[in-house]
mmCIF file of C-alpha atoms in Angstrom:
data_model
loop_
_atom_site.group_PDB
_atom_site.id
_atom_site.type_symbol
_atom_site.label_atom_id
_atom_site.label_comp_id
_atom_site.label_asym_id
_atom_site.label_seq_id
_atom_site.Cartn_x
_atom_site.Cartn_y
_atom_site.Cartn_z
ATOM 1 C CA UNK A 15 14.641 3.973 -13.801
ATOM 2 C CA UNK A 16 13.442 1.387 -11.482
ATOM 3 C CA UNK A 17 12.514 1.632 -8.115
ATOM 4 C CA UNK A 18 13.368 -0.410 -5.363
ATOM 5 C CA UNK A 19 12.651 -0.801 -1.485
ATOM 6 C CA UNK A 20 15.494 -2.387 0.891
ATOM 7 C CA UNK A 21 14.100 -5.498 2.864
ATOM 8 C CA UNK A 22 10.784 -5.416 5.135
ATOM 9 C CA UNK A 23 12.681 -4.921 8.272
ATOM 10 C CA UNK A 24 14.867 -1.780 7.288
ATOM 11 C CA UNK A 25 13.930 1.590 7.254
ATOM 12 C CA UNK A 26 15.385 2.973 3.712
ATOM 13 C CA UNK A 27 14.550 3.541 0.482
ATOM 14 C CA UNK A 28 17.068 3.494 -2.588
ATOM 15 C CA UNK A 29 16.298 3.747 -6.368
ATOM 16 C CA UNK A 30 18.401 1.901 -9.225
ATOM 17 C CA UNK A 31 18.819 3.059 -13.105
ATOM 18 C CA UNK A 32 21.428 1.909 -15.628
ATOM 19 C CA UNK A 33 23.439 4.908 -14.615
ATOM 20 C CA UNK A 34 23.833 3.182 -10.767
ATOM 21 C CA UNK A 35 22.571 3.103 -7.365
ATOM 22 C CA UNK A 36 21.059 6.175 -5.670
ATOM 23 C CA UNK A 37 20.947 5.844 -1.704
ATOM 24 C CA UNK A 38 19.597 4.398 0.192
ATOM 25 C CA UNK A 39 17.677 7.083 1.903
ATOM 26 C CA UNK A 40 16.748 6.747 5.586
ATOM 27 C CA UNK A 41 13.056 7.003 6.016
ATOM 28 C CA UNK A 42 12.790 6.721 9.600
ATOM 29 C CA UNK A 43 9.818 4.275 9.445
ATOM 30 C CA UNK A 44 9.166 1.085 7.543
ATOM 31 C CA UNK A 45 7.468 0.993 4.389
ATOM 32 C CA UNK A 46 5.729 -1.623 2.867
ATOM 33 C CA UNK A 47 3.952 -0.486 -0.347
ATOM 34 C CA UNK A 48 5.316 2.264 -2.910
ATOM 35 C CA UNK A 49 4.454 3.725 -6.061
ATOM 36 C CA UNK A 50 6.643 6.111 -8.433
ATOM 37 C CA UNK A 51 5.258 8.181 -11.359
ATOM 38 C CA UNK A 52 6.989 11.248 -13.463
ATOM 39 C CA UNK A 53 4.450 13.702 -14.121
ATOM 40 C CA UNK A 54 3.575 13.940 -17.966
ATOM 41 C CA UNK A 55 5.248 17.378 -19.262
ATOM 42 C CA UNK A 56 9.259 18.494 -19.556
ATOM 43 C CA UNK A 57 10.947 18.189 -16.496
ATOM 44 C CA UNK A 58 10.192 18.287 -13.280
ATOM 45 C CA UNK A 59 10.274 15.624 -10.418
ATOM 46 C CA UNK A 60 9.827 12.244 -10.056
ATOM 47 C CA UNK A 61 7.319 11.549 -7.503
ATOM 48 C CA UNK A 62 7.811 8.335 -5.220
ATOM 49 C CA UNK A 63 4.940 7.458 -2.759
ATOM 50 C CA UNK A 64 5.475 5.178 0.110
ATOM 51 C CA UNK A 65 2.989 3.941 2.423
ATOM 52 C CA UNK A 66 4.026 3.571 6.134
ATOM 53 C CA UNK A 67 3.455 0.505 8.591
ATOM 54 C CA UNK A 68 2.684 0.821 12.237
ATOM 55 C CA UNK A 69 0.420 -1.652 13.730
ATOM 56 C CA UNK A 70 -0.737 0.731 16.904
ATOM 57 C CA UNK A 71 -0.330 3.797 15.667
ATOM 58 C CA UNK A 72 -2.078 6.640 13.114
ATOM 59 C CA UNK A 73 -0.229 5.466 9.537
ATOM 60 C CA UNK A 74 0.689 7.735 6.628
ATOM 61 C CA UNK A 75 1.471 8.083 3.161
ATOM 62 C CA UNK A 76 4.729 10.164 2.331
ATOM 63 C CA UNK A 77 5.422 11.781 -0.984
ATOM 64 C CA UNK A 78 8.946 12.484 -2.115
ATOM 65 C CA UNK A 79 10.279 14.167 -4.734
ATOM 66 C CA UNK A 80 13.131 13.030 -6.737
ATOM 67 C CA UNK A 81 15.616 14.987 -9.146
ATOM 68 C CA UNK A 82 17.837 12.046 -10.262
ATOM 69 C CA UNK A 83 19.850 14.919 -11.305
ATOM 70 C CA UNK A 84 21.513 15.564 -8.101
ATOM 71 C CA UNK A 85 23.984 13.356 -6.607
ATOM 72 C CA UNK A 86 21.389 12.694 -3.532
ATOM 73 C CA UNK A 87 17.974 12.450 -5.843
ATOM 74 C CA UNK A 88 15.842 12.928 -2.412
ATOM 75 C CA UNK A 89 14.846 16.587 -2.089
ATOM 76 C CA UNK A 90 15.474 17.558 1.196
ATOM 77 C CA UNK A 91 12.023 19.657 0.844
ATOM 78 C CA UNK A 92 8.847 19.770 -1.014
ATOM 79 C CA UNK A 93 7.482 16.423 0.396
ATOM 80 C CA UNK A 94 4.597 16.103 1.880
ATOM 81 C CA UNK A 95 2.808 13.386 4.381
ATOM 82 C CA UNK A 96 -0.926 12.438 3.743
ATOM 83 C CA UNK A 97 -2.945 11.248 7.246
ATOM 84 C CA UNK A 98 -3.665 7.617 6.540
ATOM 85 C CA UNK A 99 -4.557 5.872 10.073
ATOM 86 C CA UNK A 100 -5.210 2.549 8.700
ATOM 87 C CA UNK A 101 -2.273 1.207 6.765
ATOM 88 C CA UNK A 102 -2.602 2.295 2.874
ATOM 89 C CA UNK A 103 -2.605 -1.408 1.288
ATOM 90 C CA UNK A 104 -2.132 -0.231 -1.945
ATOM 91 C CA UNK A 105 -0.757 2.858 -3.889
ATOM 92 C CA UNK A 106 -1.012 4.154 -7.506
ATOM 93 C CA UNK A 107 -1.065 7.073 -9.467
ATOM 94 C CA UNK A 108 -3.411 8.165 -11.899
ATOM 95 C CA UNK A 109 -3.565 10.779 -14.557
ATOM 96 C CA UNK A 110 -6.502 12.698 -14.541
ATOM 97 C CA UNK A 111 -7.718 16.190 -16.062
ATOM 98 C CA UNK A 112 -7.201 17.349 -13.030
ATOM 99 C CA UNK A 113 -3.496 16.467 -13.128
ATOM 100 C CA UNK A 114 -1.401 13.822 -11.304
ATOM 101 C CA UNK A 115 -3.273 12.096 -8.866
ATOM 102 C CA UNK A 116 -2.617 9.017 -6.000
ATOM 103 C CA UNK A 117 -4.641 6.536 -5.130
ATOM 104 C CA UNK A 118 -4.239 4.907 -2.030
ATOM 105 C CA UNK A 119 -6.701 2.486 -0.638
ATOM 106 C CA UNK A 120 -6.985 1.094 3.080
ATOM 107 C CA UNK A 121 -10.577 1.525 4.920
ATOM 108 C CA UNK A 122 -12.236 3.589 1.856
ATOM 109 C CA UNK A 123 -9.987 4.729 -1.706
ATOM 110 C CA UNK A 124 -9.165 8.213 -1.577
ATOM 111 C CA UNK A 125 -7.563 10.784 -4.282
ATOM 112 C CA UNK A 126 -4.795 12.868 -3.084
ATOM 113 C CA UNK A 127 -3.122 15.370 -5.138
ATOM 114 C CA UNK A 128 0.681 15.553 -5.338
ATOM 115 C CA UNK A 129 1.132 18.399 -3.125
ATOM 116 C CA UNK A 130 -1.503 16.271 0.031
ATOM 117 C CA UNK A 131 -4.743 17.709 -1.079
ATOM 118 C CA UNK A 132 -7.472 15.365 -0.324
ATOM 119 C CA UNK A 133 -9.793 15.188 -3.838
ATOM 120 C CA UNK A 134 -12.120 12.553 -3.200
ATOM 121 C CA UNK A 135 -13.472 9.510 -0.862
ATOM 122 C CA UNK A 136 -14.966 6.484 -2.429
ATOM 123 C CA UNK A 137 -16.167 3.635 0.070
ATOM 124 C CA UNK A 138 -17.304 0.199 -1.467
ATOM 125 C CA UNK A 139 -21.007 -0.943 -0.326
ATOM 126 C CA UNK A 140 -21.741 -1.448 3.447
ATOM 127 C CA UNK A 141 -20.441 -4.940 4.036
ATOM 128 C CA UNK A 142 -22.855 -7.459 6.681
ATOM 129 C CA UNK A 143 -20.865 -6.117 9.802
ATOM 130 C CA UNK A 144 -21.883 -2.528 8.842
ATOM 131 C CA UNK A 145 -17.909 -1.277 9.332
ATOM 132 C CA UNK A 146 -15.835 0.396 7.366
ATOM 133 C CA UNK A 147 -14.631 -2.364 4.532
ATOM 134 C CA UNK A 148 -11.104 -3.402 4.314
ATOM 135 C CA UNK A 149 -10.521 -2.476 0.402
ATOM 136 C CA UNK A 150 -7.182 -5.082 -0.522
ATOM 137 C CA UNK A 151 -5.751 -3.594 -3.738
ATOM 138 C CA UNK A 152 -6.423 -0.872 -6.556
ATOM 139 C CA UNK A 153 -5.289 0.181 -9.796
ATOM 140 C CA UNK A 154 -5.572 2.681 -12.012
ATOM 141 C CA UNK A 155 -5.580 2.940 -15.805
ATOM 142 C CA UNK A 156 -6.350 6.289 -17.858
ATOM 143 C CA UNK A 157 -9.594 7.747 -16.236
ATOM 144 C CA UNK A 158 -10.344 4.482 -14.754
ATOM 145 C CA UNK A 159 -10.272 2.368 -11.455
ATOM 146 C CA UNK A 160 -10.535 -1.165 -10.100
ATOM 147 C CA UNK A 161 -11.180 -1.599 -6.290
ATOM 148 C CA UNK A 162 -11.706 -5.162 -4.503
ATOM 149 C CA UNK A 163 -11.927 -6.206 -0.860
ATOM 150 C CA UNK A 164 -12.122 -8.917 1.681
ATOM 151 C CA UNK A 165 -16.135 -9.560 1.511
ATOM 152 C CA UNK A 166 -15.312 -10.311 -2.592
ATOM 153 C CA UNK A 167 -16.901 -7.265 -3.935
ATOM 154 C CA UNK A 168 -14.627 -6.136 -7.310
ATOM 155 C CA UNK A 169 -15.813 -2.069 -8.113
ATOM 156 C CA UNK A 170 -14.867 -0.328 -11.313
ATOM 157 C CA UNK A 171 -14.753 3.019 -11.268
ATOM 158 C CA UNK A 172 -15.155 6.459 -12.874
ATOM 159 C CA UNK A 173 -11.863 7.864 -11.780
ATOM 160 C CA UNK A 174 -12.692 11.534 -12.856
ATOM 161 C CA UNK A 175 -16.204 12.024 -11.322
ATOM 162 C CA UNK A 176 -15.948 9.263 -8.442
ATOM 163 C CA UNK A 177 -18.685 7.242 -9.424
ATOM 164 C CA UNK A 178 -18.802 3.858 -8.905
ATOM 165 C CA UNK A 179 -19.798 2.319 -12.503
ATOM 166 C CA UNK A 180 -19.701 -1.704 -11.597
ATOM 167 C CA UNK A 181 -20.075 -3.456 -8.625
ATOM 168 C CA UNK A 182 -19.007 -7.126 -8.719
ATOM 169 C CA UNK A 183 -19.711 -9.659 -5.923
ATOM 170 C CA UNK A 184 -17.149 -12.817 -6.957
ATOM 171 C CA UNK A 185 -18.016 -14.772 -3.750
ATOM 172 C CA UNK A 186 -14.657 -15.342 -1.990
ATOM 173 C CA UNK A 187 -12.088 -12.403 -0.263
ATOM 174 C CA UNK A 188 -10.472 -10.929 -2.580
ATOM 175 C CA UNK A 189 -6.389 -9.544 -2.055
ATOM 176 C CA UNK A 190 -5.881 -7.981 -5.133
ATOM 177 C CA UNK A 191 -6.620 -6.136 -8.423
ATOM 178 C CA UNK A 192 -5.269 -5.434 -11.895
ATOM 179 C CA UNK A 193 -6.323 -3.365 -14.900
ATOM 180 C CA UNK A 194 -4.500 -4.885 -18.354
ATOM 181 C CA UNK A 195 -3.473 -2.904 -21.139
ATOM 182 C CA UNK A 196 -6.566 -3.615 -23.118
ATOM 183 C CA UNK A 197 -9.193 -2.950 -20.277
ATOM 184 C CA UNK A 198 -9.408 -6.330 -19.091
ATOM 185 C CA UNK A 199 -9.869 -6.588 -15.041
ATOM 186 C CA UNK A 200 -7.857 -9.208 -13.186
ATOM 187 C CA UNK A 201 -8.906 -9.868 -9.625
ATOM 188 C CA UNK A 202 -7.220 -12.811 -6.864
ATOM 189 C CA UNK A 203 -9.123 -14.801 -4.249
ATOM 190 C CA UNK A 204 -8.172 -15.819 -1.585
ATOM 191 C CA UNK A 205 -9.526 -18.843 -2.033
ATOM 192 C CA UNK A 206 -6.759 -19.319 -5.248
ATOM 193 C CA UNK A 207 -8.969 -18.312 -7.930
ATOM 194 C CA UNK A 208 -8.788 -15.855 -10.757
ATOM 195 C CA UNK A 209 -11.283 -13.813 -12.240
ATOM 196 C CA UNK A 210 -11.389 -12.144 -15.238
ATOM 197 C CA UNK A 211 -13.690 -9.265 -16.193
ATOM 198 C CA UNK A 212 -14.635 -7.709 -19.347
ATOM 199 C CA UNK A 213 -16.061 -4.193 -17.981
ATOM 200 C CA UNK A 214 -18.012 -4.118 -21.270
ATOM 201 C CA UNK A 215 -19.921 -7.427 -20.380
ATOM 202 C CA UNK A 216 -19.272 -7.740 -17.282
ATOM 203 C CA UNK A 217 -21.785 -10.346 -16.194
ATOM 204 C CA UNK A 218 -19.668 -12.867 -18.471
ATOM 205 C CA UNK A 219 -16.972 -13.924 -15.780
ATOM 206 C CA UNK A 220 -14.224 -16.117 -16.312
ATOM 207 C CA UNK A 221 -12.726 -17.695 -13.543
ATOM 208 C CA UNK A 222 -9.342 -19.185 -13.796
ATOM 209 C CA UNK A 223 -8.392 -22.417 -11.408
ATOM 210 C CA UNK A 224 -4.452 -22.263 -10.746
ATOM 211 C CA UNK A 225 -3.292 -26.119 -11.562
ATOM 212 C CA UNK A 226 -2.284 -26.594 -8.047
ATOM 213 C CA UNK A 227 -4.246 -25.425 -4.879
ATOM 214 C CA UNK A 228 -3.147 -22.383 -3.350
ATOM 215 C CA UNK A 229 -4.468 -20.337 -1.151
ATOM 216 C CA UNK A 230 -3.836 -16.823 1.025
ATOM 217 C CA UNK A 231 -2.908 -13.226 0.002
ATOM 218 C CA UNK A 232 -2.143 -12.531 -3.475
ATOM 219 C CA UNK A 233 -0.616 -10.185 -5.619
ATOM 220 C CA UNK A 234 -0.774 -9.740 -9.479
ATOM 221 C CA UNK A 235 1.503 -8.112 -11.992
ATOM 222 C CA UNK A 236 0.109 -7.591 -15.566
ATOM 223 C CA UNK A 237 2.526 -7.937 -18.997
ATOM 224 C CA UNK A 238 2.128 -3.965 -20.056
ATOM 225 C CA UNK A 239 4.037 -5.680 -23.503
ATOM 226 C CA UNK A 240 1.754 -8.492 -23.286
ATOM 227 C CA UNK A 241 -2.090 -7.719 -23.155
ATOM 228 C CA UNK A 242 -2.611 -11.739 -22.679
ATOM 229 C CA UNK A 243 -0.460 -12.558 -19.442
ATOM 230 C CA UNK A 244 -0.706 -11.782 -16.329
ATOM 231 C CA UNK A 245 1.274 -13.077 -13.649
ATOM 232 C CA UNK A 246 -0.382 -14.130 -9.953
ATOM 233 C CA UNK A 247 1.507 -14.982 -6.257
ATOM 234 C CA UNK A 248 -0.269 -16.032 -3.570
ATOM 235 C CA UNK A 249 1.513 -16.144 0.084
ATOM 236 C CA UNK A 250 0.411 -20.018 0.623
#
């Protein structure tokens, strides 16, 4: 199934599959990133995180549960809210030995279990104003991590021990951060370039020049059936 969130400015959430529509659920605050997973193993929930928005006050990150079983998939309990004062920018979830773990990133990356325990706390390198560093996007792959943030600083990590393995300075903010299906590490400046990383050599990188100039916040979206595309949008 596919999930999808209703525009910026309304406060619901509803899911689509080829059997229909489900919702949309009133969330009582606006949401403006979201992940969904379905824990490996028969049955069980699906698991749909969504990150909440308010510009002057503490944020959070809420985890439903979903049983597209029922008529109204939302569970009316067993969800849980994970403190998150800065906005989460970015949310995935990773599979670990430890079991089904979320990522969210913001001022530092933590690991939150399903059920809102707090796992671990990874912070990039002190940036030149000594604060806490705004980290821009995440992903996850099996056992694996890619972090970047606004002073250009791309970090790979060990996802199971919290280590940080690579620490890449590209030279320009960065927005966002994508792991392909072959290991390959996509990152987006701000400044409209690309970068892509081996993590096996990673002092060979490539950057890629977009044919017209753009510029701003980007996102990207990598082919999972298509190891050699990746798709990029930038805001301006």
């Amino acid at each position: 199934s596919l999930a999808r969130s209703t525009p910026f400015h309304e406060d619901l959430v509803g899911a689509m599959s080829v059997a229909g529509q489900y919702g949309p659920h009133p969330l009582g605050y606006v949401a403006h990133t979201m992940a969904l997973t379905r824990p490996s193993g028969v049955g069980g929930p699906w698991l749909l995180a969504l990150g909440s928005f308010a510009p002057e006050a503490p944020n959070f990150v809420e985890v439903l549960h979903l049983d597209f079983d029922l008529a109204s998939p939302v569970r009316p309990s067993g969800g849980v809210r994970l403190p998150h004062y800065y906005p989460a920018t970015k949310l995935r979830w990773l599979e670990a030995d430890a079991g089904q773990l979320l990522a969210t990133s913001g001022d530092c990356i933590r690991l939150w279990t399903a059920g809102g325990e707090l796992r671990q706390l990874l912070r990039h390198e002190s940036n030149p104003r000594r604060m806490c560093t705004p980290i821009t996007g995440l992903d996850t792959a099996p056992d694996a991590l890619a972090s970047c943030d606004v002073y250009g600083l791309c970090a790979l990590w060990d996802a199971q021990r919290g280590v940080m393995r690579q620490a890449l300075d590209l030279g320009q903010a960065l927005s966002d951060v994508a792991i392909g299906p072959s290991g390959l590490v996509a990152a987006a400046g701000c400044n409209g370039d690309c970068f892509l990383i081996d993590p096996r050599s990673p002092q060979d990188v490539t950057v890629l020049e977009p044919p017209a100039r753009v510029a701003g916040p980007a996102r990207i979206s990598w082919g999972r059936q298509r190891p050699d595309t990746f798709a990029v949008a930038w805001q301006g």
